[in-house]
Short mmCIF file of C-alpha atoms and ligand atoms in Angstrom, two decimals:
data_model
loop_
_atom_site.label_atom_id
_atom_site.label_comp_id
_atom_site.label_asym_id
_atom_site.label_seq_id
_atom_site.Cartn_x
_atom_site.Cartn_y
_atom_site.Cartn_z
CA MET B 172 203.71 86.52 72.18
CA SER B 173 203.09 87.32 75.85
CA ALA B 174 201.31 84.96 78.24
CA MET B 175 198.20 87.17 77.90
CA ASP B 176 198.10 86.58 74.13
CA GLU B 177 198.19 82.83 74.38
CA GLY B 178 194.42 82.57 74.11
CA HIS B 179 192.01 80.52 76.09
CA ARG B 180 192.62 77.09 77.55
CA ILE B 181 189.49 75.01 77.01
CA VAL B 182 188.67 71.73 78.75
CA VAL B 183 185.74 69.75 77.36
CA LEU B 184 183.79 67.25 79.48
CA ALA B 185 181.97 64.63 77.39
CA SER B 186 180.36 61.25 78.03
CA GLY B 187 179.40 60.16 74.53
CA ARG B 188 180.13 60.24 70.84
CA GLY B 189 181.42 63.82 70.93
CA THR B 190 180.10 65.46 67.77
CA ASN B 191 179.89 68.79 69.61
CA LEU B 192 183.48 68.30 70.76
CA GLN B 193 184.42 67.64 67.13
CA ALA B 194 182.78 70.90 66.04
CA LEU B 195 184.94 72.73 68.60
CA ILE B 196 188.11 70.90 67.58
CA ASP B 197 187.47 71.77 63.92
CA ALA B 198 186.72 75.41 64.73
CA ALA B 199 189.88 75.71 66.84
CA GLU B 200 191.99 74.09 64.12
CA ARG B 201 190.53 76.50 61.54
CA GLY B 202 191.49 79.38 63.82
CA ASP B 203 187.86 80.45 64.32
CA ILE B 204 188.25 80.23 68.11
CA LYS B 205 190.95 82.14 69.97
CA GLY B 206 191.82 79.27 72.21
CA ARG B 207 192.83 75.66 72.22
CA ILE B 208 191.34 72.53 73.70
CA VAL B 209 193.88 71.31 76.24
CA ALA B 210 192.01 68.25 77.51
CA VAL B 211 188.89 66.15 77.16
CA ILE B 212 187.67 64.51 80.35
CA SER B 213 185.10 61.73 80.46
CA ASP B 214 183.26 59.60 82.99
CA ARG B 215 182.91 56.84 80.36
CA LYS B 216 185.94 54.83 79.40
CA LYS B 217 184.52 53.98 76.00
CA ALA B 218 183.30 57.48 75.13
CA PHE B 219 184.13 58.11 71.49
CA ALA B 220 184.88 61.70 72.50
CA LEU B 221 188.12 60.41 74.07
CA GLU B 222 189.14 58.85 70.75
CA ARG B 223 188.44 62.10 68.92
CA ALA B 224 190.68 63.92 71.41
CA LYS B 225 193.57 61.47 70.99
CA LYS B 226 193.31 61.69 67.22
CA HIS B 227 193.90 65.44 67.45
CA GLY B 228 196.73 65.24 69.98
CA ILE B 229 194.56 66.43 72.87
CA ASP B 230 194.96 64.88 76.33
CA ALA B 231 192.16 62.36 76.93
CA VAL B 232 191.40 61.69 80.58
CA TYR B 233 189.01 59.08 81.95
CA ILE B 234 187.87 59.47 85.55
CA PRO B 235 186.04 56.29 86.65
CA PRO B 236 182.84 57.01 88.56
CA LYS B 237 182.40 53.59 90.13
CA GLY B 238 182.05 53.59 93.92
CA LYS B 239 182.30 57.37 94.26
CA THR B 240 179.66 59.78 95.51
CA ARG B 241 178.99 62.80 93.30
CA GLU B 242 181.05 64.94 95.66
CA GLU B 243 183.98 62.52 95.73
CA TYR B 244 183.91 62.38 91.97
CA ASP B 245 183.85 66.15 91.61
CA ARG B 246 186.76 66.62 94.02
CA ILE B 247 188.85 64.41 91.73
CA LEU B 248 187.48 66.25 88.70
CA LEU B 249 188.42 69.58 90.28
CA LYS B 250 191.98 68.41 90.92
CA THR B 251 192.24 67.19 87.33
CA LEU B 252 190.87 70.48 86.02
CA GLU B 253 193.40 72.45 88.09
CA ARG B 254 196.20 70.62 86.33
CA TYR B 255 195.02 72.02 83.01
CA ARG B 256 194.35 75.59 84.25
CA PRO B 257 191.28 76.02 82.02
CA THR B 258 189.88 79.47 81.34
CA LEU B 259 186.75 77.81 79.94
CA ILE B 260 185.10 74.45 80.58
CA VAL B 261 182.56 73.12 78.07
CA LEU B 262 180.05 70.39 78.89
CA ALA B 263 179.38 68.72 75.54
CA GLY B 264 177.13 65.75 76.15
CA TYR B 265 178.41 65.31 79.71
CA MET B 266 175.94 63.05 81.49
CA ARG B 267 176.71 63.95 85.11
CA ILE B 268 175.27 66.86 87.03
CA LEU B 269 178.09 69.02 88.39
CA THR B 270 178.07 69.62 92.13
CA PRO B 271 178.67 73.11 93.60
CA ILE B 272 182.27 71.98 94.23
CA VAL B 273 183.05 72.52 90.56
CA VAL B 274 180.39 75.12 89.72
CA ARG B 275 181.63 77.55 92.39
CA ALA B 276 185.27 77.16 91.38
CA TYR B 277 184.47 78.17 87.78
CA ARG B 278 181.47 80.51 88.01
CA ASN B 279 180.47 81.81 84.55
CA ARG B 280 183.33 79.86 83.04
CA ILE B 281 181.42 76.60 82.46
CA MET B 282 179.09 76.25 79.46
CA ASN B 283 176.59 73.53 78.70
CA ILE B 284 174.76 72.66 75.48
CA HIS B 285 171.16 71.50 75.78
CA PRO B 286 169.10 70.15 72.84
CA ALA B 287 165.96 72.24 73.46
CA LEU B 288 164.92 75.87 73.83
CA LEU B 289 165.32 76.45 77.57
CA PRO B 290 163.57 76.95 79.90
CA SER B 291 161.29 74.44 78.13
CA PHE B 292 162.16 70.75 78.15
CA GLY B 293 165.11 71.11 80.50
CA GLY B 294 166.07 69.99 83.98
CA LYS B 295 166.52 66.61 85.55
CA GLY B 296 165.36 63.72 83.35
CA TYR B 297 165.42 65.76 80.14
CA TYR B 298 168.33 64.36 78.24
CA GLY B 299 168.98 62.67 74.90
CA GLU B 300 166.03 61.27 73.04
CA ARG B 301 163.66 62.03 75.92
CA VAL B 302 163.90 65.74 75.18
CA HIS B 303 162.87 65.38 71.54
CA ARG B 304 160.12 62.90 72.37
CA ALA B 305 158.66 65.35 74.89
CA VAL B 306 158.81 68.21 72.36
CA LEU B 307 156.91 66.10 69.80
CA GLU B 308 154.35 64.85 72.32
CA TYR B 309 153.65 68.42 73.41
CA GLY B 310 152.99 69.38 69.79
CA CYS B 311 155.62 72.13 69.57
CA LYS B 312 156.08 73.74 66.16
CA VAL B 313 159.66 74.78 66.84
CA SER B 314 162.51 73.38 68.87
CA GLY B 315 166.20 74.13 68.99
CA CYS B 316 169.17 74.27 71.28
CA THR B 317 170.55 76.39 74.07
CA VAL B 318 174.09 77.12 75.19
CA HIS B 319 174.13 78.49 78.73
CA PHE B 320 176.46 79.07 81.64
CA VAL B 321 176.20 76.43 84.32
CA ASP B 322 174.91 77.32 87.76
CA GLU B 323 173.80 75.15 90.69
CA GLU B 324 170.50 74.20 89.04
CA VAL B 325 170.21 71.78 86.13
CA ASP B 326 169.84 73.47 82.69
CA HIS B 327 169.23 76.80 84.38
CA GLY B 328 172.12 79.28 84.11
CA PRO B 329 172.32 82.45 81.97
CA ILE B 330 171.62 81.82 78.27
CA ILE B 331 174.41 82.62 75.81
CA VAL B 332 173.12 81.42 72.41
CA GLN B 333 169.92 79.77 71.18
CA ARG B 334 169.13 78.48 67.70
CA CYS B 335 165.76 77.27 66.40
CA VAL B 336 164.65 74.54 64.05
CA PRO B 337 161.13 73.81 62.76
CA VAL B 338 159.30 70.71 63.93
CA LEU B 339 158.13 69.00 60.74
CA GLU B 340 155.14 66.80 60.00
CA GLY B 341 156.16 63.18 60.48
CA ASP B 342 159.19 64.00 62.65
CA THR B 343 160.39 61.25 64.97
CA PRO B 344 162.65 61.88 67.98
CA GLU B 345 165.52 60.75 65.74
CA THR B 346 164.82 63.08 62.80
CA LEU B 347 164.23 66.02 65.13
CA ALA B 348 167.41 65.21 67.09
CA GLU B 349 169.41 65.23 63.89
CA ARG B 350 168.07 68.63 62.84
CA VAL B 351 168.72 70.07 66.30
CA LEU B 352 172.23 68.58 66.44
CA ALA B 353 173.32 70.45 63.31
CA GLU B 354 172.31 73.69 65.04
CA GLU B 355 174.02 72.62 68.28
CA HIS B 356 177.33 72.50 66.49
CA ARG B 357 176.85 76.05 65.20
CA ALA B 358 175.56 77.41 68.51
CA LEU B 359 178.35 75.90 70.59
CA VAL B 360 181.10 77.16 68.31
CA GLU B 361 179.48 80.62 68.33
CA ALA B 362 179.23 80.71 72.14
CA VAL B 363 182.83 79.56 72.63
CA ARG B 364 184.06 82.01 69.98
CA LEU B 365 182.31 84.94 71.72
CA PHE B 366 183.65 83.84 75.12
CA CYS B 367 187.20 83.58 73.81
CA GLU B 368 186.93 87.03 72.24
CA GLY B 369 185.93 88.40 75.65
CA ARG B 370 182.57 89.51 74.31
CA LEU B 371 180.24 87.96 76.91
CA ARG B 372 179.15 90.06 79.90
CA VAL B 373 177.00 88.34 82.49
CA GLU B 374 174.58 90.67 84.30
CA GLY B 375 172.45 88.61 86.66
CA ARG B 376 170.92 86.02 84.38
CA ILE B 377 171.27 88.15 81.26
CA VAL B 378 174.26 87.58 79.00
CA ARG B 379 175.14 90.66 76.94
CA ILE B 380 177.17 90.30 73.79
CA VAL B 381 179.49 93.27 73.50
CA ARG B 382 180.73 94.51 70.14
C1 LIG K 414 173.78 66.71 72.46
O1 LIG K 414 172.49 66.58 71.97
C2 LIG K 414 173.81 67.71 73.59
O2 LIG K 414 172.90 68.74 73.46
C3 LIG K 414 173.47 66.87 74.78
O3 LIG K 414 174.07 65.63 74.54
C4 LIG K 414 174.26 65.44 73.14
C5 LIG K 414 175.70 65.19 72.91
O4 LIG K 414 176.00 64.85 71.58
N1 LIG K 414 173.83 67.53 76.01
P1 LIG K 414 177.50 64.69 71.14
O5 LIG K 414 178.16 63.70 72.09
O6 LIG K 414 178.17 66.03 71.20
O7 LIG K 414 177.44 64.16 69.75
#
């Protein structure tokens, strides 16, 4: 197998429990993704995502944020990323906003998963339970998730995959989150699979899926 055939090198950034990371690990192990996860990087020492990585023999790296500005942090992150030579970086429940230091180094090679149908209920302050609470308070009849490339604005870059779920009578932020999360796992695997097959073409803010 030549170096070109090796497949993609994926680095996942995660701050939390890492169920989206797990969906990617499982898909890669099944052979559904032409690539392998070479490292998981976290800003939280106790992130369960790091444990999931270790369990599957994937490098687990903790970069402590304490006392660092966002730029200082991202310079260290960039150096760490360089070590792993990723062809794709996935933000899967990563709680920090990337600075242009990282975004510019990996333009259209960083994906994020957001638990709403962007451009609604996205941007600064819309994370975790707050997103689902806002969707319910607005009275939406559908919600869903969005996988998009990361640009300099929060939750803004070109959209790769979206999946919908109904909002049901009696939903709480928790029940809605659970329904959305199941679709997140599908959407993220689909987006990474398409990327690794070289089927995503970014034209401005439109992502075309080539056959
Ligand atoms: C997901 O809802 C994702 O959309 C958001 O953070 C959550 C992470 O969940 N960005 P998990 O850590 O992958 O379980």
